[in-house]
XYZ file of C-alpha atoms in Angstrom:
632
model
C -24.685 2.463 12.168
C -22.795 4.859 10.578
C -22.925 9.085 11.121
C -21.273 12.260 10.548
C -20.136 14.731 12.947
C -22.010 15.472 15.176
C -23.716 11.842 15.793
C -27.243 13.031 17.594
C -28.979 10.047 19.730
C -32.253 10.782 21.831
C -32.064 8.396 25.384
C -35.782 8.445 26.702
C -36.224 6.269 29.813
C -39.349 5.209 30.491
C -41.509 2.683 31.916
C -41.979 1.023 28.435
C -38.130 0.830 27.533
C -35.781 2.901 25.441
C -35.522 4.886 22.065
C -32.507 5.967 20.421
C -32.220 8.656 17.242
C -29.363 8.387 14.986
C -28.292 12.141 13.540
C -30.028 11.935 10.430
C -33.325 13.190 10.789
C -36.678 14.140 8.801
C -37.092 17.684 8.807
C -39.833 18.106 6.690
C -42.781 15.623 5.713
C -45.944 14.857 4.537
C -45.318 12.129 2.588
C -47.341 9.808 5.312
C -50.358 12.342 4.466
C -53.965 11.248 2.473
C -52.972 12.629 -1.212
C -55.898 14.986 -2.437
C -55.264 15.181 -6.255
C -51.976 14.915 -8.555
C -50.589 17.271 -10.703
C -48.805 16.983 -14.150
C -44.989 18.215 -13.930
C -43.851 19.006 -17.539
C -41.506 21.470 -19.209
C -44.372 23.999 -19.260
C -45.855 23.423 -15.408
C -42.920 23.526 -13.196
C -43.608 23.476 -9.059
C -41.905 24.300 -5.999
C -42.531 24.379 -2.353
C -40.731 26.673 0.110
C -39.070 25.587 3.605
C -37.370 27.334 6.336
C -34.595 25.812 7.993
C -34.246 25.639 12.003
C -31.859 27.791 14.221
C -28.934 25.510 14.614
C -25.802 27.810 14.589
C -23.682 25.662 11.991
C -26.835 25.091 9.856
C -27.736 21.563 8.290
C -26.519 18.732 6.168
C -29.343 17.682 3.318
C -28.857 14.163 2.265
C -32.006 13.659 -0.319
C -35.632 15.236 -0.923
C -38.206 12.441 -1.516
C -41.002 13.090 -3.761
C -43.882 11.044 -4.058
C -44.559 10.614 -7.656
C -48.188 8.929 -9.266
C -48.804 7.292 -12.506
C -52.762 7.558 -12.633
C -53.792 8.249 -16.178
C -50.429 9.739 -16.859
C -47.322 7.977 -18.430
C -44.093 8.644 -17.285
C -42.247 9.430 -20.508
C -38.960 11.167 -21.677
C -37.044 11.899 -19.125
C -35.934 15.241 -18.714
C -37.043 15.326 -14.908
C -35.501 17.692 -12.552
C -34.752 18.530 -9.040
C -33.186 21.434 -7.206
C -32.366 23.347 -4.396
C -32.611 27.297 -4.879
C -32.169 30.240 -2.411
C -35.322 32.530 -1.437
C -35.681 35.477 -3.994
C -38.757 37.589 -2.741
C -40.966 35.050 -1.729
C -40.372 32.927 -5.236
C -37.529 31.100 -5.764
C -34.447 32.172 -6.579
C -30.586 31.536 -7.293
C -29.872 27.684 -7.974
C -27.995 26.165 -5.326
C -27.829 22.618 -6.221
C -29.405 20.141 -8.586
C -29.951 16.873 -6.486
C -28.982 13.412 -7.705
C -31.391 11.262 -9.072
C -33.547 9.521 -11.769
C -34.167 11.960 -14.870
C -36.862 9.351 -16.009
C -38.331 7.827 -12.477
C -40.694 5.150 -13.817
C -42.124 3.949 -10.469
C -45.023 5.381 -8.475
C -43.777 6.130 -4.633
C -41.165 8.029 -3.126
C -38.139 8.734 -5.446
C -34.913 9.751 -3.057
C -33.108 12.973 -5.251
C -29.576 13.097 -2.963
C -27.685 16.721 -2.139
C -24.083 16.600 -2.873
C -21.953 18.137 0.391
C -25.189 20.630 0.531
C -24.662 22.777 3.800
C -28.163 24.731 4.266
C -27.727 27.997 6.561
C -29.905 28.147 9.805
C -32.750 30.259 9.578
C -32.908 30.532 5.853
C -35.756 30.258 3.325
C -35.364 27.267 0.331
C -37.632 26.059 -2.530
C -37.073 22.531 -3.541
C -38.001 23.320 -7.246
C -39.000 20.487 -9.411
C -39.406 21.061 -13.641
C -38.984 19.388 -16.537
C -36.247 20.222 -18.736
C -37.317 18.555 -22.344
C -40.602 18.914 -24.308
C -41.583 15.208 -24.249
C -41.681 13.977 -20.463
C -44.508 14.235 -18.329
C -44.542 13.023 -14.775
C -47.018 13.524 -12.067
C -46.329 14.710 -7.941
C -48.845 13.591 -5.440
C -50.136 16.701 -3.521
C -52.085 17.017 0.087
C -54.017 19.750 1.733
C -52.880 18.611 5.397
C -49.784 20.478 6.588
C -46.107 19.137 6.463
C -44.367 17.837 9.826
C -41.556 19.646 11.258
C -38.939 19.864 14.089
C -36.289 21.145 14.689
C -37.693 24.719 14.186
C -38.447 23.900 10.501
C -41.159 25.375 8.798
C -42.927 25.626 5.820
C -43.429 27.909 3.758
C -45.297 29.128 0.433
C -46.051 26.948 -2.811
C -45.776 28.229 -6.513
C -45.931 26.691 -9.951
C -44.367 28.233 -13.441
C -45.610 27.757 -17.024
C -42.465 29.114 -18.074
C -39.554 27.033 -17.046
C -39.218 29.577 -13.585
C -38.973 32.607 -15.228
C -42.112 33.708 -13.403
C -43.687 31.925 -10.490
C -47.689 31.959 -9.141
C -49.179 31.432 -5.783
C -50.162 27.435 -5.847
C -53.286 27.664 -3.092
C -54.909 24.955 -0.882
C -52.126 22.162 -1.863
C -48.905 20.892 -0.429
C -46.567 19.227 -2.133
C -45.797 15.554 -0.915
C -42.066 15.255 0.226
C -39.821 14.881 2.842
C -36.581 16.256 3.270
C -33.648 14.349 5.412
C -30.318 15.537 6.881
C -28.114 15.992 9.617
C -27.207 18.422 11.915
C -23.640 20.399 11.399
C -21.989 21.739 14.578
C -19.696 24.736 14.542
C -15.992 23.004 15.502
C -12.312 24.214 15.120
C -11.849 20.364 13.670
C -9.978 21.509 10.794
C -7.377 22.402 13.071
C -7.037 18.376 14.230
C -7.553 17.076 11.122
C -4.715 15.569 8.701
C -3.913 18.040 5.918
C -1.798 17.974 3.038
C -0.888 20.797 0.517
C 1.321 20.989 -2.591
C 2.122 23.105 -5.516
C 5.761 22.287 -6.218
C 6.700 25.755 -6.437
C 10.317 26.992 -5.551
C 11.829 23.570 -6.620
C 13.909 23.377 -9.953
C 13.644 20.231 -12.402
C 14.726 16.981 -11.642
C 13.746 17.451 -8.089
C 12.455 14.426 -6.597
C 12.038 15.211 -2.338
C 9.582 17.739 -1.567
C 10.433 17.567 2.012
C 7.033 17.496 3.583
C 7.111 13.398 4.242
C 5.594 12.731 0.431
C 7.552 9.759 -1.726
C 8.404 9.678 -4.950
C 8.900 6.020 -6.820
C 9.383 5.451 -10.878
C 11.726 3.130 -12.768
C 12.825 6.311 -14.351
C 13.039 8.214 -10.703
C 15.155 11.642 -11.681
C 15.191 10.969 -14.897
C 13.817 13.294 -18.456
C 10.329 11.085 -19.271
C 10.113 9.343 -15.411
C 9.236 11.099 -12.272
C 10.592 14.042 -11.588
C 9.721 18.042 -11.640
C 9.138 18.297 -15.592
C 9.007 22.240 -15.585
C 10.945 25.220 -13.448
C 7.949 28.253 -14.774
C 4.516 25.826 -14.152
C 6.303 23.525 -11.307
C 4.678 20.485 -12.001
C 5.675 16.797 -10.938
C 5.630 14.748 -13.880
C 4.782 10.923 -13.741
C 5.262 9.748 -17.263
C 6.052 11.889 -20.408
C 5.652 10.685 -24.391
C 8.097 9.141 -26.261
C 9.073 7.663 -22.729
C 8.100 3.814 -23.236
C 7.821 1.716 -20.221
C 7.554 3.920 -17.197
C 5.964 3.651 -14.417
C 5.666 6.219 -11.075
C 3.996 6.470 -7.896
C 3.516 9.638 -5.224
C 2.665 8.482 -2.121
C 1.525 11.094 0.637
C 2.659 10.808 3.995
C 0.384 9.024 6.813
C -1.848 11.907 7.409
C -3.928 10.516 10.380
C -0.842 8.811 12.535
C -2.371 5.901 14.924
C -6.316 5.986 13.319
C -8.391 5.300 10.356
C -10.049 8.091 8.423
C -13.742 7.813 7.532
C -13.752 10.915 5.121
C -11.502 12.476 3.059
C -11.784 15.132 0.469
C -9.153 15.216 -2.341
C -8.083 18.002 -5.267
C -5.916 18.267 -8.032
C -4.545 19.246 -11.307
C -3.673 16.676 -13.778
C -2.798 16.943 -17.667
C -3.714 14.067 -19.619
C -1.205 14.997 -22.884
C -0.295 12.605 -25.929
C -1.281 11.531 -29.097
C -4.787 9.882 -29.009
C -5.405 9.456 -32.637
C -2.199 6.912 -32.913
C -2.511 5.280 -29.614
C -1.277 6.978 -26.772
C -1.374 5.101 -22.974
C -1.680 3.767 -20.747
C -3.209 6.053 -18.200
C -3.379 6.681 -14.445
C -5.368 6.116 -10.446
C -5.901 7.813 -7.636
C -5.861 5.627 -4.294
C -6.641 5.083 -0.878
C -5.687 2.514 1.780
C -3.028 0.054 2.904
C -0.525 1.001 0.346
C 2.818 2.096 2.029
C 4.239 -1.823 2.121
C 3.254 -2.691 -1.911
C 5.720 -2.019 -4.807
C 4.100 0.846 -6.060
C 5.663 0.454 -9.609
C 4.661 -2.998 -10.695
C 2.236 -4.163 -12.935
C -1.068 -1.781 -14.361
C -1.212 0.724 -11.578
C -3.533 2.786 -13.875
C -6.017 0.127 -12.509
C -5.192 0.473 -9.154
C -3.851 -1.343 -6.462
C -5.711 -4.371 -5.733
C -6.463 -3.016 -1.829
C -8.242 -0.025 -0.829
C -10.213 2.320 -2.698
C -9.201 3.078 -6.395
C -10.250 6.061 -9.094
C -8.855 4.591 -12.426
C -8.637 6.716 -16.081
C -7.758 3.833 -18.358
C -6.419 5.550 -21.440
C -5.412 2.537 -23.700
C -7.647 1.982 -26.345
C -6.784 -2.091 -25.948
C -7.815 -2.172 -22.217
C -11.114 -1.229 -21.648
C -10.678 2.665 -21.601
C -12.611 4.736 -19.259
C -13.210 5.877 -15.515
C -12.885 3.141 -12.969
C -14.081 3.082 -8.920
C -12.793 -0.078 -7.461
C -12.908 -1.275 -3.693
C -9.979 -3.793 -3.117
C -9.435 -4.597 -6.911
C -13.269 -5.095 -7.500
C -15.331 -3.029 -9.977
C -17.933 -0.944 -8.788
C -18.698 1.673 -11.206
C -17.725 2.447 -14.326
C -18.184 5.629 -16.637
C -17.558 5.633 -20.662
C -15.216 8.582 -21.754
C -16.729 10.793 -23.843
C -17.928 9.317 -27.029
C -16.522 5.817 -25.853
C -12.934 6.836 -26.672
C -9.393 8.216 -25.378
C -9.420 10.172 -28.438
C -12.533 12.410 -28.368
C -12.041 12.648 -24.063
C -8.488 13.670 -24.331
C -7.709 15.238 -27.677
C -4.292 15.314 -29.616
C -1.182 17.070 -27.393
C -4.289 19.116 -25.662
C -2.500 20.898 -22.677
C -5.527 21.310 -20.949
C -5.088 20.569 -17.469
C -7.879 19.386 -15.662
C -9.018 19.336 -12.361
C -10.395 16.468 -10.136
C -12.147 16.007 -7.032
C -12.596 13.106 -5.473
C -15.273 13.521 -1.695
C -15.226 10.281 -0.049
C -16.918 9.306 3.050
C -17.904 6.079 4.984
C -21.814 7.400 5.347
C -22.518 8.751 1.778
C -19.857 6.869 -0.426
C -17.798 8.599 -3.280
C -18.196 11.198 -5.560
C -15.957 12.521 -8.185
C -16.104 15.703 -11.069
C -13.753 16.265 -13.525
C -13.827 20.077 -14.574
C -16.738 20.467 -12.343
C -18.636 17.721 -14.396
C -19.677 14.383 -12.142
C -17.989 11.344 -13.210
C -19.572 9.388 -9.928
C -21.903 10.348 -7.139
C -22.787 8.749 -3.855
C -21.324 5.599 -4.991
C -21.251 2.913 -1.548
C -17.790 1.648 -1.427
C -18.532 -2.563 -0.396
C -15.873 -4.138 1.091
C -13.736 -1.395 2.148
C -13.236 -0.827 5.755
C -10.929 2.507 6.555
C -7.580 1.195 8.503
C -4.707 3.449 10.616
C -2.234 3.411 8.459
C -3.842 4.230 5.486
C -2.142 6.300 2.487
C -2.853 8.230 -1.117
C -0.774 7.683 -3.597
C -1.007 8.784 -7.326
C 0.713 6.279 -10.023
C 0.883 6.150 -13.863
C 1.877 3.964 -16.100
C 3.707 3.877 -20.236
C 3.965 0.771 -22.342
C 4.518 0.837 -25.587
C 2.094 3.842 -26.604
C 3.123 7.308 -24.265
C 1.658 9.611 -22.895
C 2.120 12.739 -20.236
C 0.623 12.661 -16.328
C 1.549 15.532 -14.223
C 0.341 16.377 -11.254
C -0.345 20.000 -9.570
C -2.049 22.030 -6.829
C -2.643 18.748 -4.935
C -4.926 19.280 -1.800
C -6.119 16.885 0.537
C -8.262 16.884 4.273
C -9.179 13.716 6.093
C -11.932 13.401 9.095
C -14.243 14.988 7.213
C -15.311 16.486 3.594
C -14.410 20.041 1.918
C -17.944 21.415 1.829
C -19.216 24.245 -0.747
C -20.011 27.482 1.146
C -22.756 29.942 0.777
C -22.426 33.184 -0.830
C -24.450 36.155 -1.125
C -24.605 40.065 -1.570
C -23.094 42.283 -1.140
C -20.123 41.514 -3.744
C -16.771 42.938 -3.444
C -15.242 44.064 -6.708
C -13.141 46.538 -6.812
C -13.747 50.605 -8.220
C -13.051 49.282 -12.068
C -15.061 46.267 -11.935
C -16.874 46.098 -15.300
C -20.803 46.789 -14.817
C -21.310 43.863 -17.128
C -19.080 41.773 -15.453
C -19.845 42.374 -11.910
C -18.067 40.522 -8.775
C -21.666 38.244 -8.543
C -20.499 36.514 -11.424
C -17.893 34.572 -9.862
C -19.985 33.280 -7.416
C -23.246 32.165 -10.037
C -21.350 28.446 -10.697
C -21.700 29.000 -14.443
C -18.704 29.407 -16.147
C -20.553 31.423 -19.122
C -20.301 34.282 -16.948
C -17.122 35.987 -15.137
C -15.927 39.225 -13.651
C -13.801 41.597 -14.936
C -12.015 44.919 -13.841
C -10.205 47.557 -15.776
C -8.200 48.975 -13.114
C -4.684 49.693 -12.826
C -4.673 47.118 -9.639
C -5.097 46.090 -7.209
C -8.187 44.373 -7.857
C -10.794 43.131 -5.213
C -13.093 39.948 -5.582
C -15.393 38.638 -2.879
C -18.259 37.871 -1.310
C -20.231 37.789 1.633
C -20.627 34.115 3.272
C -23.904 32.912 3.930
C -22.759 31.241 7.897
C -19.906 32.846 9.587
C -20.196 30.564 12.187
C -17.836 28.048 9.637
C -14.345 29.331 8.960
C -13.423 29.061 5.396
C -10.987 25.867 4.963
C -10.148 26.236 0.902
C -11.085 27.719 -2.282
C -10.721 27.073 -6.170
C -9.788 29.628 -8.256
C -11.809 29.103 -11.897
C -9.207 31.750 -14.490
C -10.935 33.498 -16.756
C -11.659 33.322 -20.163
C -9.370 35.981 -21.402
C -5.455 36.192 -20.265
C -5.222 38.861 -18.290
C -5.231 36.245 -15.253
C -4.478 36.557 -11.458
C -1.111 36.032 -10.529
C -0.411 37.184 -6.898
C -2.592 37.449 -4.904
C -3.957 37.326 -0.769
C -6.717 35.973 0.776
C -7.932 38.361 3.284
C -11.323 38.213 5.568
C -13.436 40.566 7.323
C -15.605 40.297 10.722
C -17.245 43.807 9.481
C -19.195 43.175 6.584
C -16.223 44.380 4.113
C -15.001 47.501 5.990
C -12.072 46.118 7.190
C -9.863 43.381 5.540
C -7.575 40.807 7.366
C -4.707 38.901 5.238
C -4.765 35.285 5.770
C -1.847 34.084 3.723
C -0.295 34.772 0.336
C -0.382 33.229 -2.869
C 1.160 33.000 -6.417
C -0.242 30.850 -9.467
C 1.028 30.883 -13.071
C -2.287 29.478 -14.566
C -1.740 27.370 -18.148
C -5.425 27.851 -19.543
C -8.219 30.002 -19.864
C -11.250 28.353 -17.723
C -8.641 26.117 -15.081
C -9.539 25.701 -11.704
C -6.549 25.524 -9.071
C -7.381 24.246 -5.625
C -5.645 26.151 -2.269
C -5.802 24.786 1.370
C -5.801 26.956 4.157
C -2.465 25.773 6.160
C -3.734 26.953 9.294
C -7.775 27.560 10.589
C -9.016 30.419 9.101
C -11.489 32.742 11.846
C -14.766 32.148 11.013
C -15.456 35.672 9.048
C -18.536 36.634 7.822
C -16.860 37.599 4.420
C -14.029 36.886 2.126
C -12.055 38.455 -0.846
C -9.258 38.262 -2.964
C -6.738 41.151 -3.191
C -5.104 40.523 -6.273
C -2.084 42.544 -6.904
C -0.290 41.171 -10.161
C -1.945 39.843 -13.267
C 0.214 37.559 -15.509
C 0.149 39.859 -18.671
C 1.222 43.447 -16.672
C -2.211 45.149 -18.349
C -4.984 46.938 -15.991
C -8.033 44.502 -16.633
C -8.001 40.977 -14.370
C -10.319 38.575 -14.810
C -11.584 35.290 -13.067
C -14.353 33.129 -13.969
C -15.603 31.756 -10.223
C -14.340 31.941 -6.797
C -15.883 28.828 -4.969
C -14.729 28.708 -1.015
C -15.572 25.847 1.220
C -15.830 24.988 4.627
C -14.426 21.496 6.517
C -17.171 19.404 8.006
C -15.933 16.970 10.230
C -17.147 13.151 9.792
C -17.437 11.153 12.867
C -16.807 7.590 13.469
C -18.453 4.949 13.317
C -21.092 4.853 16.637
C -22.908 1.539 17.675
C -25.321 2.140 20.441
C -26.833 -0.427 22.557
C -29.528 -1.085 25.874
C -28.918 -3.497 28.351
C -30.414 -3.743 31.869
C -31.693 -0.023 31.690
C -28.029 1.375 30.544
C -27.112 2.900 27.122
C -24.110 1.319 25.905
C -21.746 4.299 23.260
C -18.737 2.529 21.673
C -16.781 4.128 19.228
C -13.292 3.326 17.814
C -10.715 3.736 20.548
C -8.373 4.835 18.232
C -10.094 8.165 17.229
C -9.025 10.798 19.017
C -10.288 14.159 20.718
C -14.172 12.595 19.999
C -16.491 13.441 23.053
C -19.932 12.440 24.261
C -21.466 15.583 24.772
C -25.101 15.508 25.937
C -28.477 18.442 25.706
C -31.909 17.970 26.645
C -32.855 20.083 24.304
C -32.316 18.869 20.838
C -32.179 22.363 18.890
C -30.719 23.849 21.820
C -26.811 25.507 21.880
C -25.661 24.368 25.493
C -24.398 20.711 24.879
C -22.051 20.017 28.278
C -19.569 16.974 28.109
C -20.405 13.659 30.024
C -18.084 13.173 32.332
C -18.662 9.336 33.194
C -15.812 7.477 32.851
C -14.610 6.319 29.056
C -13.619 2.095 28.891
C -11.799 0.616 26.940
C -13.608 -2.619 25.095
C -12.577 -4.688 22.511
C -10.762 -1.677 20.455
C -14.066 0.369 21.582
C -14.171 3.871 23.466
C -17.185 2.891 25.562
C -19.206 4.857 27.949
C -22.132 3.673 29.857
C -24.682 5.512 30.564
C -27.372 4.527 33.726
C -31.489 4.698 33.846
C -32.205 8.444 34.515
C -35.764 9.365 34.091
C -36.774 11.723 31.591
C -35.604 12.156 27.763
C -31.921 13.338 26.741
C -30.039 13.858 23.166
C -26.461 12.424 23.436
C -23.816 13.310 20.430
C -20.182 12.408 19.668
C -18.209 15.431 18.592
C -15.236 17.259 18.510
C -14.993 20.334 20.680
């Protein structure tokens, strides 16, 4: 069994034997309910059911809403189907917070799984789990009760609505519940960002040629230091370039240093900037992969290292119109997803000399599987990695490769976290813009995740943008800074916090960007653990054109939520058995008999050491108890 942080297990001792409950739990259901009539979900009858969430400080993970969909008299046709998580607005629902993952066309009667995507829910919050169609063809039909959902936890339910307009306006649905559940996992306020392995790198401050970055990183090419091999290409931009055209036969690998000394990592979240630049229409190649495991004793500059490595986990962008070009996930040189690029070819996803650079993110972890976007599009989600088992010693490393055909590969704003996943955070009202913020372009708009809308301000500077965070009790680990669509850009600028709801304002650190296109996202880590504030902001205080209007498309900030090892729990004669790996450090058993309550103490029988297992044994008490493994 596998769990995130914090692993939750019930020990009941009784008469009739034991019971054990893994973290992820059902917080809402009636899916085991007598169905009382089904209703027709199309593009003009949308519904949506409300839910409160329970009172656990650091809020909730949701892994998947399942629906239970019928087929009696009606055909499921056209796709088009739709699922998503929205915030309360009024008792109706409101902003979009996430559309789930999952079938578009579900052509099977039962429970469809739609899965969240790194969705943090706030405690004590009001949702609606929306579901619509989004074409005027499908039709599909949702099984509905009139016996209440289950809840625990301090769930609730709430109110049910449908929409003939596409949820514009929304009605009071009476006398029916929607059948679904909803399952995820408890998330525990920690300082674990401050234990995890971190790495951060812009490449500013060195000059070109520069090949030692000083902060443990490697650089290998057969063109190391040299114009068209790996090297800093640029002095104003400060990127590290891994091939360059009209540079045949080149091939370079960055390899991180061991982040997690001593102990595997079973989550990792990964960002970047990468420009993909050369001449598509006459064959430019060969490409380049992003990778994951037992790397630091190979020859990182042999053979197609666009493909990968052969060991560990591999992303591959195959640009080579002769090899199969496209997006690659392979687990120890095995395929197990694959993605076209757009229109089946390196041409139409890349462009001719387009200096677009784009930006990836790659969320791996060993309960969910990986995910990756590419300019905030999904490439792959939840995909189970097979075959790979997380090792100490472990590395990243970036590599690209020329032939014949050339192209450019440069890397930027590269930021990485291990132990656990870089997690979107909540945002809400009030909005910080500054006194020229533009009424049309207010400071909301860099929070809506739509890139068709932006702020703007036409003061002199500086210029304020920020937001209030939906749970203070998580400190803010990172952000991505979306540029606007004009060029009056941010430039300099510091992240500051406030414990005050905006009166005051606390710098956290500094920052500079020189930002290459309208629309580019540029990751930053925190270097140290921000205090959990209860808002954040920007204080911009130079532009990159000298003018009096800024701009910036979004501001997305995101908290660290640790993942835990892998627990296996066992009963024998009346004792519960809790290995984990020995080598993961700083983990406790920490122990409540009161799931939902705040006062988990630390079990203080002794830890063993068994077979490369932590293992502490736990003897017949009477009664019922909730065990998790966590980091302080």
């Amino acid at each position: 069994m596998k769990y995130r942080c914090a692993v939750v297990l019930s020990f009941i001792l009784s008469a009739v034997g034991f019971s054990l409950r893994a973290q992820e739990t059902t917080f809402f259901s009636n899916l085991a309910n007598p169905t009382s009539v089904t209703y027709g979900v199309n593009q003009s009858q949308w519904f949506a059911e409300q839910f409160n969430t329970g009172n656990n400080p650091g809020g909730y993970t949701l892994d998947s809403v399942g629906l239970l969909l019928g087929a009696d008299g009606y055909i499921f046709i056209g796709g088009g189907f739709q699922v998503s998580i929205h915030m309360d607005n009024g008792g109706k629902p409101g902003t979009l917070v996430q559309i789930l993952d999952g079938p578009d066309n579900p052509g099977a009667t039962g429970v469809t799984n739609y899965a969240g995507s790194n969705l943090t829910l706030s405690p004590s919050t009001a949702y609606w789990v929306v579901v619509g169609v989004t074409n005027d063809t499908g039709g599909f039909l949702w099984d509905m009760g009139i016996d209440y959902p289950t809840t625990v936890d301090g769930w609730s339910r709430g109110a049910r609505v449908s929409s003939t307009d596409q949820g514009n306006s929304w009605s009071t649905l009476n006398g029916y519940f929607p059948q679904m559940s909803i399952v995820g996992r408890l998330v525990e306020p920690t300082t674990a960002f401050a234990q995890t392995g971190r790495y951060f790198q812009d490449f500013s401050g060195f000059s070109v040629g520069a090949t030692n970055f000083n902060d443990g990183s490697q650089l290998f090419s057969t063109a190391l230091g040299l114009t068209g091999g790996a090297e800093i290409a640029d002095s104003t931009y400060g990127e590290l370039g891994l091939t360059e055209v009209n540079h045949s036969s080149v091939i370079s690998a960055f390899e991180l240093p061991d982040l997690n000394p001593g102990a595997p990592a079973y989550a990792f979240s990964a960002k970047w900037n990468s420009q993909v630049y050369g001449s598509f229409n006459t064959g430019a190649a060969d490409g380049f992969s992003f990778n994951f495991g037992q790397l630091s004793s190979l020859d990182l500059t042999n053979g197609g290292v666009e493909s990968g490595y052969g060991t560990g986990l591999s992303f591959g962008v195959q640009t080579y119109s002769g090899n199969n070009p496209g997006f690659y996930l392979r687990a120890n040189g095995t395929v197990i997803a694959f993605s076209p690029f757009l229109g089946n070819s390196p041409l139409i996803q890349w462009g001719v000399n387009n200096s677009t650079r784009h930006f990836f993110e790659v969320d791996w972890n060993d309960y969910t599987g990986m995910s990756i976007t590419m300019d905030g599009l999904p490439i792959f989600s939840h995909v189970p990695t097979p075959g790979f088992a997380p090792q100490a010693g472990d590395r990243f490393v970036w590599a690209a490769r020329c032939g014949a055909d050339t192209e450019q590969v440069r890397l930027d704003n590269i930021a990485v976290v291990t132990g656990g996943n870089l997690v979107r955070a909540g945002t809400t009202s009030p909005y910080f813009g500054d006194s020229g913020t533009i009424s049309t372009n207010p400071a909301s708009a860099a929070f809506d995740n739509s890139i068709s809308t932006y702020w703007a301000s036409s003061a002199s500077g500086p210029w304020d943008l920020g937001a209030t965070l939906v749970n203070s009790n998580l400190p803010v680990a990172a952000y991505v800074l979306t540029a606007g669509p004009g060029q009056a850009l941010p430039q300099f600028w510091a992240i500051q916090g406030s414990a005050d709801g905006g009166n005051t304002w606390s710098n956290i650190n500094l920052q500079a960007v020189n930002f290459l296109n309208v629309n580019e996202s540029r990751t930053f880590l925190q270097q140290s653990n921000m205090p959990a504030y209860n808002a954040a902001r920007l204080n911009i205080t130079v532009n990159n054109n000298g003018g009096a209007e800024t701009t910036a498309d979004e501001l997305k900030l995101y908290n660290f939520i640790a993942v835990a090892p892998p627990v296996n729990a066992s009963v024998s004669a009346g004792n519960l058995a809790i290995a984990w790996p020995s080598n993961q450090f700083n983990w406790v058993v920490q122990e409540n008999t009161n799931l939902a309550g705040t006062n988990w103490v630390a079990v203080t029988n002794a830890v063993n050491y068994v077979s490369g297992q932590n293992q502490l044994t736990l003897p017949h008490t009477n009664g019922s108890a909730f065990f998790r493994l966590a980091l302080p």
